[in-house]
C-alpha cells in the first residue's frame, strides 16, 4: 500500500498499533513492525530504566522502524521523553499536552513526531508546534477519544491541516481501513483490535470478553480517570465513577500509581496538592481520579477481573470475534480493504 504515512515512516501497511499501557509491550510492538505496520510502545507504566530496556528489547526483536508514546500529563513524562531522545527512537508519539519541545528534539536526530489529538483546535496547534503527523482519535475509541465521532472528526481535521492524519477510534477491519482512507486519513491506528491478538499480553479473560461484547457495551465518562474516557461497562467501572472522597482516596491509591510510574510517592502526592493550589481543585481532582483508577484498571486488564475491574475497551469490540496472530490480522485487514475498495468502485 502507498500513502503519505507509509512513505514518511518507511512501512509496508498504513496500520499503527496504538500505545496502550501494559499492552503495547516490546513483543507486541515488534510483531506489528515485523508484519509491516508501526508498533508504538506504551511508556505510561515504565520507569526510565525499564523504558530504556524495552527500547533495546524492541531493537533485538525487529530492525523495522517503531515508535513510543509519552502521555505528557502523567508525572515523569519529561524524564521518559529524554530517554526516547537519547535512544533516538524513530517515532515519538505524544499526547495530552503541548509538544513543541518534543518535535524540536526529535527532529534534531532525524526522527518523526506524531501528536495524538481529539479536536480541531489541538490538531492545528500540534501542526504549528512542528508535528509531522497526527493521530486523530474519535469518540468510538477505547480510553481518551474525543467528543466527535471518527466519521466527522477525521475529515474535518484532514481538511484543515497540511500534515498526514492517522485515524483512530473504531477501526478494526479492512472496511474501516478503506473508510479511513476515503475520509482523508493516510493510515489507521488500532488499540482494541490489537489488544485481542495472540501476541497481546492482556489477560485471556479480557480477550474472551472483547469477543462477545457489542458496540453498546461501553461507557464514556470523565469520572473514570479524570479525562473523558471509554471503558467497558462493568460493576467496577460504575463503582469508580460513583466513588466519593476522591482527593482523600488518592493519597492512598497514589502509592501504587507512583510505584508503577517509578516516582517517589511523596513527589506524586505533593504534585496533586500543589496542582490544587496552583490550578484549582478541578485539576487536582482529575489527577486524583487518575491515581484512583490505577488499581481497578490493573485488576481488570492484568488480573482479568472483568466484573469488578475496569477495562479500557472501544466500541469496535462489537466487530471483534476472534483472537488472531498479529500478522494474520494485518494481512486480513489489507486484503479486505482491497476487496472493499474494488466493490466500492463498482457501486460508486
Ligand atoms: C487496553 C487499552 C489500554 C490503553 N491504554 C492507553 C494508554 O495508556 N494511553 C493512551 O493514550 N491511550 C491508551 N489507550 C487508547 C489507545 O491508545 C487508542 O487511542 C484507542 O484504543 C484507539 O481506539 P480503538 O480502541 O477503537 O482502536 C488504550 C486502549 C486500550 C484498548
mmCIF file of N, CA, C and O and ligand atoms in Angstrom, residues 18-21 23 137 141-143 169-170 190-192 195 301 312 316, ligand 1:
data_model
loop_
_atom_site.group_PDB
_atom_site.id
_atom_site.type_symbol
_atom_site.label_atom_id
_atom_site.label_comp_id
_atom_site.label_asym_id
_atom_site.label_seq_id
_atom_site.Cartn_x
_atom_site.Cartn_y
_atom_site.Cartn_z
ATOM 1 N N UNK A 18 -1.644 1.351 18.521
ATOM 2 C CA UNK A 18 -1.692 2.452 19.490
ATOM 3 C C UNK A 18 -0.889 2.094 20.731
ATOM 4 O O UNK A 18 -0.769 0.928 21.094
ATOM 5 N N UNK A 19 -0.389 3.148 21.409
ATOM 6 C CA UNK A 19 0.323 2.933 22.672
ATOM 7 C C UNK A 19 -0.677 2.646 23.779
ATOM 8 O O UNK A 19 -1.435 3.530 24.167
ATOM 9 N N UNK A 20 -0.707 1.405 24.246
ATOM 10 C CA UNK A 20 -1.653 1.021 25.302
ATOM 11 C C UNK A 20 -0.872 0.548 26.522
ATOM 12 O O UNK A 20 -0.098 -0.423 26.427
ATOM 13 N N UNK A 21 -1.099 1.213 27.653
ATOM 14 C CA UNK A 21 -0.351 0.889 28.862
ATOM 15 C C UNK A 21 -0.496 -0.591 29.228
ATOM 16 O O UNK A 21 -1.601 -1.118 29.282
ATOM 17 N N UNK A 23 0.028 -3.107 27.519
ATOM 18 C CA UNK A 23 -0.323 -3.992 26.395
ATOM 19 C C UNK A 23 0.630 -3.806 25.215
ATOM 20 O O UNK A 23 1.099 -4.786 24.630
ATOM 21 N N UNK A 137 -8.118 10.938 17.228
ATOM 22 C CA UNK A 137 -8.861 9.887 17.937
ATOM 23 C C UNK A 137 -10.315 10.274 18.167
ATOM 24 O O UNK A 137 -10.615 11.222 18.901
ATOM 25 N N UNK A 141 -13.311 5.463 20.368
ATOM 26 C CA UNK A 141 -12.064 4.847 20.864
ATOM 27 C C UNK A 141 -12.147 4.364 22.301
ATOM 28 O O UNK A 141 -12.855 4.938 23.132
ATOM 29 N N UNK A 142 -11.360 3.349 22.606
ATOM 30 C CA UNK A 142 -11.090 2.989 23.997
ATOM 31 C C UNK A 142 -10.303 4.143 24.608
ATOM 32 O O UNK A 142 -9.547 4.821 23.911
ATOM 33 N N UNK A 143 -10.481 4.354 25.898
ATOM 34 C CA UNK A 143 -9.735 5.390 26.633
ATOM 35 C C UNK A 143 -10.120 6.796 26.170
ATOM 36 O O UNK A 143 -11.304 7.100 26.113
ATOM 37 N N UNK A 169 -9.853 5.125 16.574
ATOM 38 C CA UNK A 169 -11.154 5.127 17.231
ATOM 39 C C UNK A 169 -12.197 4.467 16.370
ATOM 40 O O UNK A 169 -12.729 5.083 15.456
ATOM 41 N N UNK A 170 -12.415 3.160 16.602
ATOM 42 C CA UNK A 170 -13.474 2.458 15.877
ATOM 43 C C UNK A 170 -12.968 1.633 14.705
ATOM 44 O O UNK A 170 -13.767 1.099 13.939
ATOM 45 N N UNK A 190 -4.951 1.287 15.716
ATOM 46 C CA UNK A 190 -5.919 0.431 16.411
ATOM 47 C C UNK A 190 -5.404 0.071 17.801
ATOM 48 O O UNK A 190 -4.234 -0.268 17.974
ATOM 49 N N UNK A 191 -6.309 0.146 18.768
ATOM 50 C CA UNK A 191 -5.988 -0.280 20.124
ATOM 51 C C UNK A 191 -6.746 -1.554 20.466
ATOM 52 O O UNK A 191 -6.161 -2.640 20.577
ATOM 53 N N UNK A 192 -8.066 -1.431 20.560
ATOM 54 C CA UNK A 192 -8.901 -2.558 20.976
ATOM 55 C C UNK A 192 -8.641 -3.804 20.113
ATOM 56 O O UNK A 192 -8.524 -4.910 20.639
ATOM 57 N N UNK A 195 -5.355 -5.343 20.917
ATOM 58 C CA UNK A 195 -5.360 -5.896 22.276
ATOM 59 C C UNK A 195 -5.810 -7.360 22.252
ATOM 60 O O UNK A 195 -5.361 -8.176 23.043
ATOM 61 N N UNK A 301 -7.333 -5.370 33.617
ATOM 62 C CA UNK A 301 -6.509 -5.701 32.455
ATOM 63 C C UNK A 301 -5.464 -6.771 32.773
ATOM 64 O O UNK A 301 -5.192 -7.638 31.954
ATOM 65 N N UNK A 312 -10.331 -0.909 29.644
ATOM 66 C CA UNK A 312 -10.429 0.033 28.526
ATOM 67 C C UNK A 312 -10.853 -0.766 27.295
ATOM 68 O O UNK A 312 -10.206 -1.775 26.966
ATOM 69 N N UNK A 316 -15.489 -0.621 18.902
ATOM 70 C CA UNK A 316 -15.176 -1.585 17.846
ATOM 71 C C UNK A 316 -15.173 -3.018 18.385
ATOM 72 O O UNK A 316 -15.214 -3.986 17.613
HETATM 73 C C1 LIG B 1 -6.496 -1.716 26.827
HETATM 74 C C2 LIG B 1 -6.206 -0.347 26.338
HETATM 75 C C3 LIG B 1 -5.265 0.418 27.003
HETATM 76 C C4 LIG B 1 -4.997 1.707 26.558
HETATM 77 N N1 LIG B 1 -4.055 2.451 27.196
HETATM 78 C C5 LIG B 1 -3.788 3.707 26.755
HETATM 79 C C6 LIG B 1 -2.771 4.494 27.360
HETATM 80 O O1 LIG B 1 -2.120 4.058 28.268
HETATM 81 N N2 LIG B 1 -2.546 5.756 26.906
HETATM 82 C C7 LIG B 1 -3.274 6.277 25.863
HETATM 83 O O2 LIG B 1 -3.046 7.430 25.485
HETATM 84 N N3 LIG B 1 -4.229 5.535 25.247
HETATM 85 C C8 LIG B 1 -4.488 4.269 25.662
HETATM 86 N N4 LIG B 1 -5.423 3.513 25.036
HETATM 87 C C9 LIG B 1 -6.123 4.079 23.857
HETATM 88 C C10 LIG B 1 -5.393 3.721 22.571
HETATM 89 O O3 LIG B 1 -4.113 4.325 22.590
HETATM 90 C C11 LIG B 1 -6.169 4.201 21.333
HETATM 91 O O4 LIG B 1 -6.315 5.608 21.351
HETATM 92 C C12 LIG B 1 -7.526 3.594 21.184
HETATM 93 O O5 LIG B 1 -7.515 2.244 21.580
HETATM 94 C C13 LIG B 1 -7.993 3.678 19.735
HETATM 95 O O6 LIG B 1 -9.315 3.283 19.595
HETATM 96 P P1 LIG B 1 -9.803 1.766 19.343
HETATM 97 O O7 LIG B 1 -9.741 1.116 20.669
HETATM 98 O O8 LIG B 1 -11.174 1.936 18.828
HETATM 99 O O9 LIG B 1 -8.863 1.140 18.366
HETATM 100 C C14 LIG B 1 -5.702 2.219 25.449
HETATM 101 C C15 LIG B 1 -6.621 1.415 24.780
HETATM 102 C C16 LIG B 1 -6.875 0.134 25.203
HETATM 103 C C17 LIG B 1 -7.857 -0.732 24.448
#
